Short mmCIF file of C-alpha atoms in Angstrom, two decimals:
data_model
loop_
_atom_site.label_atom_id
_atom_site.label_comp_id
_atom_site.label_asym_id
_atom_site.label_seq_id
_atom_site.Cartn_x
_atom_site.Cartn_y
_atom_site.Cartn_z
CA TYR A 1 138.69 110.70 125.74
CA SER A 2 141.73 108.90 126.85
CA ASP A 3 145.27 108.25 125.71
CA SER A 4 146.77 104.64 125.05
CA SER A 5 147.59 104.48 128.89
CA GLY A 6 144.04 104.36 130.04
CA PRO A 7 140.46 103.01 129.43
CA VAL A 8 138.53 104.90 126.74
CA ASP A 9 136.11 107.49 128.55
CA PHE A 10 132.82 108.50 126.49
CA THR A 11 131.47 110.70 128.96
CA ILE A 12 132.81 113.85 127.51
CA ALA A 13 131.98 113.06 123.86
CA ALA A 14 128.48 112.24 124.94
CA GLU A 15 127.85 115.24 126.99
CA GLN A 16 129.19 117.50 124.23
CA THR A 17 127.08 115.90 121.49
CA VAL A 18 123.63 114.95 123.06
CA HIS A 19 122.54 118.45 123.34
CA ALA A 20 123.15 119.06 119.60
CA VAL A 21 121.33 116.20 118.28
CA VAL A 22 117.43 117.13 117.92
CA HIS A 23 114.24 114.88 117.54
CA VAL A 24 112.77 115.54 114.23
CA THR A 25 108.88 114.97 113.72
CA THR A 26 107.15 115.52 110.20
CA LYS A 27 103.75 115.59 109.14
CA SER A 28 102.72 114.63 105.53
CA LYS A 29 99.38 113.88 103.59
CA SER A 30 98.69 110.71 102.05
CA GLU A 31 95.74 110.18 99.54
CA ARG A 32 93.66 107.16 100.27
CA THR A 33 91.25 105.85 97.84
CA ALA A 34 87.86 104.57 99.10
CA VAL A 35 84.67 103.18 97.55
CA THR A 36 81.84 105.50 98.51
CA PRO A 37 78.53 104.39 100.05
CA PHE A 38 76.63 105.48 96.90
CA ASP A 39 78.23 102.79 94.68
CA PHE A 40 75.27 100.46 95.49
CA PHE A 41 72.76 102.86 93.92
CA PHE A 42 74.94 104.82 91.12
CA GLY A 43 77.48 102.32 90.11
CA PRO A 44 81.21 102.61 90.96
CA GLY A 45 82.30 105.85 92.70
CA ILE A 46 85.74 106.59 93.89
CA GLU A 47 86.55 108.88 96.93
CA THR A 48 89.98 110.32 97.53
CA ARG A 49 90.77 111.36 101.24
CA GLN A 50 93.92 113.02 102.33
CA GLU A 51 95.09 111.47 105.67
CA PRO A 52 97.91 112.79 107.89
CA VAL A 53 100.86 110.65 108.22
CA VAL A 54 103.48 111.41 110.91
CA GLY A 55 107.24 110.53 110.95
CA PHE A 56 110.06 110.77 113.12
CA GLY A 57 113.85 110.85 113.11
CA SER A 58 116.92 112.76 114.32
CA GLY A 59 118.87 115.69 113.38
CA VAL A 60 122.37 117.35 114.02
CA ILE A 61 122.73 120.94 114.61
CA ILE A 62 125.67 122.11 112.68
CA SER A 63 125.87 125.80 113.26
CA ALA A 64 124.83 128.12 116.29
CA ASN A 65 122.17 129.91 114.03
CA GLY A 66 120.03 126.99 113.56
CA TYR A 67 121.19 124.84 110.45
CA ILE A 68 120.57 121.08 111.17
CA VAL A 69 121.36 118.14 108.80
CA THR A 70 119.30 115.01 108.64
CA ASN A 71 118.51 112.33 106.09
CA ASN A 72 116.45 113.26 103.01
CA HIS A 73 114.12 110.20 103.88
CA VAL A 74 113.22 111.66 107.30
CA VAL A 75 111.83 114.71 105.67
CA LYS A 76 110.68 113.77 102.23
CA ASN A 77 107.40 114.70 101.31
CA ALA A 78 106.85 116.62 104.76
CA ASN A 79 104.38 119.37 104.79
CA ASP A 80 105.43 120.29 108.34
CA ILE A 81 108.70 119.74 110.19
CA HIS A 82 109.09 120.22 113.91
CA VAL A 83 112.30 119.90 116.05
CA LYS A 84 112.68 119.41 119.72
CA LEU A 85 115.95 119.91 121.39
CA ASN A 86 117.35 118.05 124.32
CA ASP A 87 116.51 120.77 126.66
CA ASN A 88 112.97 120.51 125.56
CA ARG A 89 112.97 123.81 123.41
CA GLU A 90 110.61 123.08 120.31
CA TYR A 91 110.87 124.76 116.84
CA ASP A 92 109.22 124.65 113.54
CA ALA A 93 111.78 124.01 110.97
CA LYS A 94 112.08 125.09 107.32
CA LEU A 95 113.34 122.67 104.35
CA ILE A 96 116.33 124.44 103.18
CA GLY A 97 117.26 121.72 100.59
CA ALA A 98 117.51 118.05 100.19
CA ASP A 99 119.78 115.82 97.96
CA PRO A 100 118.25 112.38 97.09
CA SER A 101 121.67 111.23 95.65
CA THR A 102 123.26 111.04 98.99
CA ASP A 103 120.01 110.89 101.22
CA LEU A 104 121.03 114.13 102.88
CA ALA A 105 118.85 117.26 103.65
CA VAL A 106 119.28 120.58 105.46
CA ILE A 107 116.63 122.23 107.53
CA LYS A 108 116.67 125.22 109.66
CA VAL A 109 115.21 126.82 112.63
CA GLU A 110 115.23 130.33 113.88
CA ALA A 111 117.41 130.48 116.68
CA THR A 112 120.78 131.70 117.81
CA ASP A 113 123.53 130.27 120.32
CA LEU A 114 122.48 126.81 119.71
CA PRO A 115 124.95 124.12 120.65
CA PHE A 116 126.19 122.32 117.64
CA ILE A 117 128.63 119.55 116.71
CA PRO A 118 131.90 120.53 114.98
CA TYR A 119 133.05 118.57 111.77
CA GLY A 120 135.78 115.84 112.46
CA SER A 121 137.53 113.82 109.76
CA SER A 122 135.87 110.51 108.49
CA ASP A 123 138.77 109.97 106.24
CA ASN A 124 141.31 109.72 109.00
CA MET A 125 138.99 107.34 111.17
CA LYS A 126 140.69 103.79 111.40
CA LEU A 127 139.17 100.23 111.36
CA GLY A 128 138.56 99.46 115.06
CA GLU A 129 138.09 102.95 116.58
CA TRP A 130 135.45 103.81 118.97
CA VAL A 131 132.56 105.72 117.92
CA LEU A 132 129.32 107.02 119.61
CA ALA A 133 125.82 107.16 117.72
CA VAL A 134 123.41 109.83 119.23
CA GLY A 135 119.94 110.07 118.16
CA ASN A 136 116.26 109.19 118.97
CA PRO A 137 115.42 105.52 118.42
CA PHE A 138 111.74 104.49 118.82
CA ASN A 139 111.21 108.10 119.94
CA LEU A 140 113.35 107.67 123.00
CA THR A 141 115.08 111.16 122.83
CA SER A 142 118.83 111.81 123.41
CA SER A 143 119.86 108.27 123.27
CA VAL A 144 123.92 107.32 122.98
CA THR A 145 125.26 104.09 121.93
CA ALA A 146 128.93 103.12 121.44
CA GLY A 147 130.86 100.90 118.74
CA ILE A 148 133.67 100.59 116.40
CA ILE A 149 134.39 101.55 113.07
CA SER A 150 133.72 98.23 111.35
CA ALA A 151 134.30 98.91 107.84
CA LYS A 152 134.77 102.02 105.54
CA GLY A 153 133.58 102.71 101.95
CA ARG A 154 130.38 100.26 101.86
CA ASN A 155 128.28 100.67 98.64
CA LEU A 156 125.01 99.17 99.69
CA ASN A 157 122.89 100.21 96.49
CA ILE A 158 120.06 101.43 98.99
CA VAL A 159 119.86 105.06 97.78
CA ASN A 160 117.15 104.94 94.90
CA ASP A 161 118.86 107.59 92.69
CA GLN A 162 120.74 107.31 89.30
CA TYR A 163 123.45 109.65 90.56
CA ARG A 164 123.62 107.95 93.91
CA ILE A 165 126.81 108.54 96.07
CA GLU A 166 127.44 105.62 98.49
CA SER A 167 130.59 105.26 100.76
CA PHE A 168 129.19 104.39 104.11
CA LEU A 169 131.01 103.97 107.45
CA GLN A 170 129.84 100.56 108.86
CA THR A 171 129.63 100.54 112.86
CA ASP A 172 128.19 98.01 115.38
CA ALA A 173 126.74 101.01 117.27
CA ALA A 174 123.23 100.31 117.95
CA LEU A 175 120.82 101.78 115.56
CA ASN A 176 117.03 101.36 115.27
CA PRO A 177 114.10 103.34 113.53
CA GLY A 178 114.30 106.88 114.70
CA ASN A 179 117.97 107.07 114.52
CA SER A 180 118.27 108.08 111.07
CA GLY A 181 119.60 111.72 110.57
CA GLY A 182 121.40 111.27 114.04
CA ALA A 183 125.20 111.80 114.78
CA LEU A 184 128.31 109.37 114.54
CA VAL A 185 130.91 111.14 116.51
CA ASN A 186 134.46 110.19 117.39
CA ILE A 187 135.62 110.00 121.04
CA LYS A 188 136.54 113.69 120.85
CA GLY A 189 133.10 114.53 120.18
CA GLU A 190 133.42 115.46 116.58
CA LEU A 191 130.96 114.61 113.83
CA ILE A 192 132.28 111.99 111.47
CA GLY A 193 129.00 110.87 109.90
CA ILE A 194 125.15 110.91 109.71
CA ASN A 195 123.53 107.79 110.86
CA THR A 196 121.49 106.42 107.93
CA ALA A 197 120.65 102.73 107.70
CA ILE A 198 120.70 99.23 109.10
CA ILE A 199 121.00 96.03 107.77
CA SER A 200 118.70 93.58 109.67
CA PRO A 201 116.55 90.52 109.04
CA SER A 202 114.08 91.59 111.52
CA GLY A 203 113.92 95.58 111.19
CA GLY A 204 115.66 96.07 114.53
CA TYR A 205 119.35 96.43 115.28
CA ALA A 206 121.41 93.26 114.19
CA GLY A 207 124.92 94.63 114.55
CA ASN A 208 125.42 96.36 111.22
CA SER A 209 124.89 100.00 111.21
CA PHE A 210 125.91 102.47 108.38
CA ALA A 211 126.65 106.12 108.38
CA ILE A 212 127.10 108.91 105.61
CA PRO A 213 130.70 110.00 106.12
CA VAL A 214 131.25 113.58 106.96
CA SER A 215 133.52 114.09 104.09
CA ILE A 216 130.51 114.00 101.91
CA VAL A 217 128.16 115.67 104.33
CA LYS A 218 130.19 118.83 104.37
CA LYS A 219 130.39 119.01 100.54
CA VAL A 220 126.57 118.54 100.39
CA VAL A 221 125.56 120.79 103.15
CA SER A 222 127.60 123.64 102.13
CA ASP A 223 126.31 123.47 98.47
CA ILE A 224 122.70 123.38 99.78
CA ILE A 225 123.12 126.41 101.91
CA GLU A 226 125.02 128.11 99.36
CA PHE A 227 123.23 127.18 96.25
CA GLY A 228 120.05 125.33 97.22
CA THR A 229 121.08 122.49 95.44
CA VAL A 230 124.29 120.19 95.09
CA GLN A 231 126.76 121.09 92.58
CA ARG A 232 128.36 117.97 91.18
CA ALA A 233 130.55 116.91 88.08
CA VAL A 234 129.78 113.93 85.89
CA LEU A 235 132.73 111.87 85.02
CA GLY A 236 131.15 110.02 82.13
CA VAL A 237 132.24 106.54 83.02
CA VAL A 238 130.43 103.35 83.88
CA ILE A 239 132.79 101.50 86.24
CA GLN A 240 132.87 98.40 88.46
CA ASP A 241 135.44 97.14 91.04
CA VAL A 242 138.41 94.95 89.60
CA ASP A 243 137.68 91.35 90.64
CA ALA A 244 139.96 88.39 90.31
CA ASP A 245 138.52 87.61 86.64
CA ILE A 246 139.29 91.22 85.34
CA ALA A 247 142.78 91.16 87.24
CA LYS A 248 143.52 87.88 85.43
CA ASP A 249 142.35 89.15 82.13
CA LYS A 250 144.37 92.47 82.23
CA LYS A 251 147.29 90.86 83.64
CA LEU A 252 147.30 93.00 86.78
CA ASP A 253 149.38 91.90 89.65
CA LYS A 254 146.96 93.16 92.29
CA ILE A 255 143.10 92.85 92.54
CA LYS A 256 142.72 96.69 92.84
CA GLY A 257 141.29 99.44 91.28
CA VAL A 258 137.96 100.16 88.94
CA PHE A 259 137.36 98.88 85.57
CA VAL A 260 135.94 101.05 82.97
CA LYS A 261 132.92 99.35 81.70
CA GLU A 262 131.94 102.14 79.21
CA LEU A 263 132.26 105.82 78.39
CA LYS A 264 129.41 108.23 78.17
CA ALA A 265 129.66 110.01 74.83
CA ASP A 266 131.30 113.64 74.81
CA GLY A 267 131.87 113.12 78.53
CA ALA A 268 134.98 114.37 80.55
CA ALA A 269 136.58 110.96 80.89
CA GLU A 270 136.46 110.55 76.99
CA SER A 271 137.97 113.90 76.57
CA ALA A 272 140.73 113.04 78.98
CA GLY A 273 141.76 110.20 77.05
CA ILE A 274 140.24 107.38 78.97
CA LYS A 275 139.09 104.26 77.02
CA SER A 276 136.60 101.36 77.52
CA GLY A 277 138.34 98.50 79.26
CA ASP A 278 141.04 100.73 81.18
CA VAL A 279 141.76 100.10 84.55
CA ILE A 280 141.88 103.11 87.13
#
């Protein structure tokens, strides 16, 4: 990468990370209901057939001994998970655990001395900083695209889980189907996010790409590896962002913070003395 005196150089970050992003293919079985040929003679009959469904996406090697992080939606309901490295080595992978609340999953291959991407800091990333997205769009392996951090802390309500945690990094690095589970890295080649979603009227890249920040990824991955599931606390509040109306009603000098709509009975927030109507 470069300092402020010269142009940005992406080549080092690209070369360091492209070998640690893998192509993930999955096979699952989907049941299809069909009308049988005997219906004409014997009345209505139903035949259920299981048909193979193939999916694909990306994954990021995070340790030399084969742990790989990807999106939950890439491996959800998969019966078989297959991983292909940039150097064409191929492995069958085992699902270690998944977390629908953050759309993350950890898989593992039996290998050693694998290239991996070290964790960086998503919290320290600033608006306008350069980033690279590494993945496998449309099954085109080892593709690298560049962009900037467009926004932080985006809540899109796209994770279908009552305990969803969303705080996406938004970028304008080109993402397309197949990039899911791939790496978002800074120009030092450090992992700052897992590419997850796009907003697009056509289904293809339209300039708005979203990644799960590594601050969330680290917690989820470490818990899955250690416990098999994510350990999380429940605050016991239902909240919403402070808007202009709430700020006026509460006589706040700034439109900032979260408004406590209600409390869960006997929850941690109630025990701590927080009340419905408070602004945090």
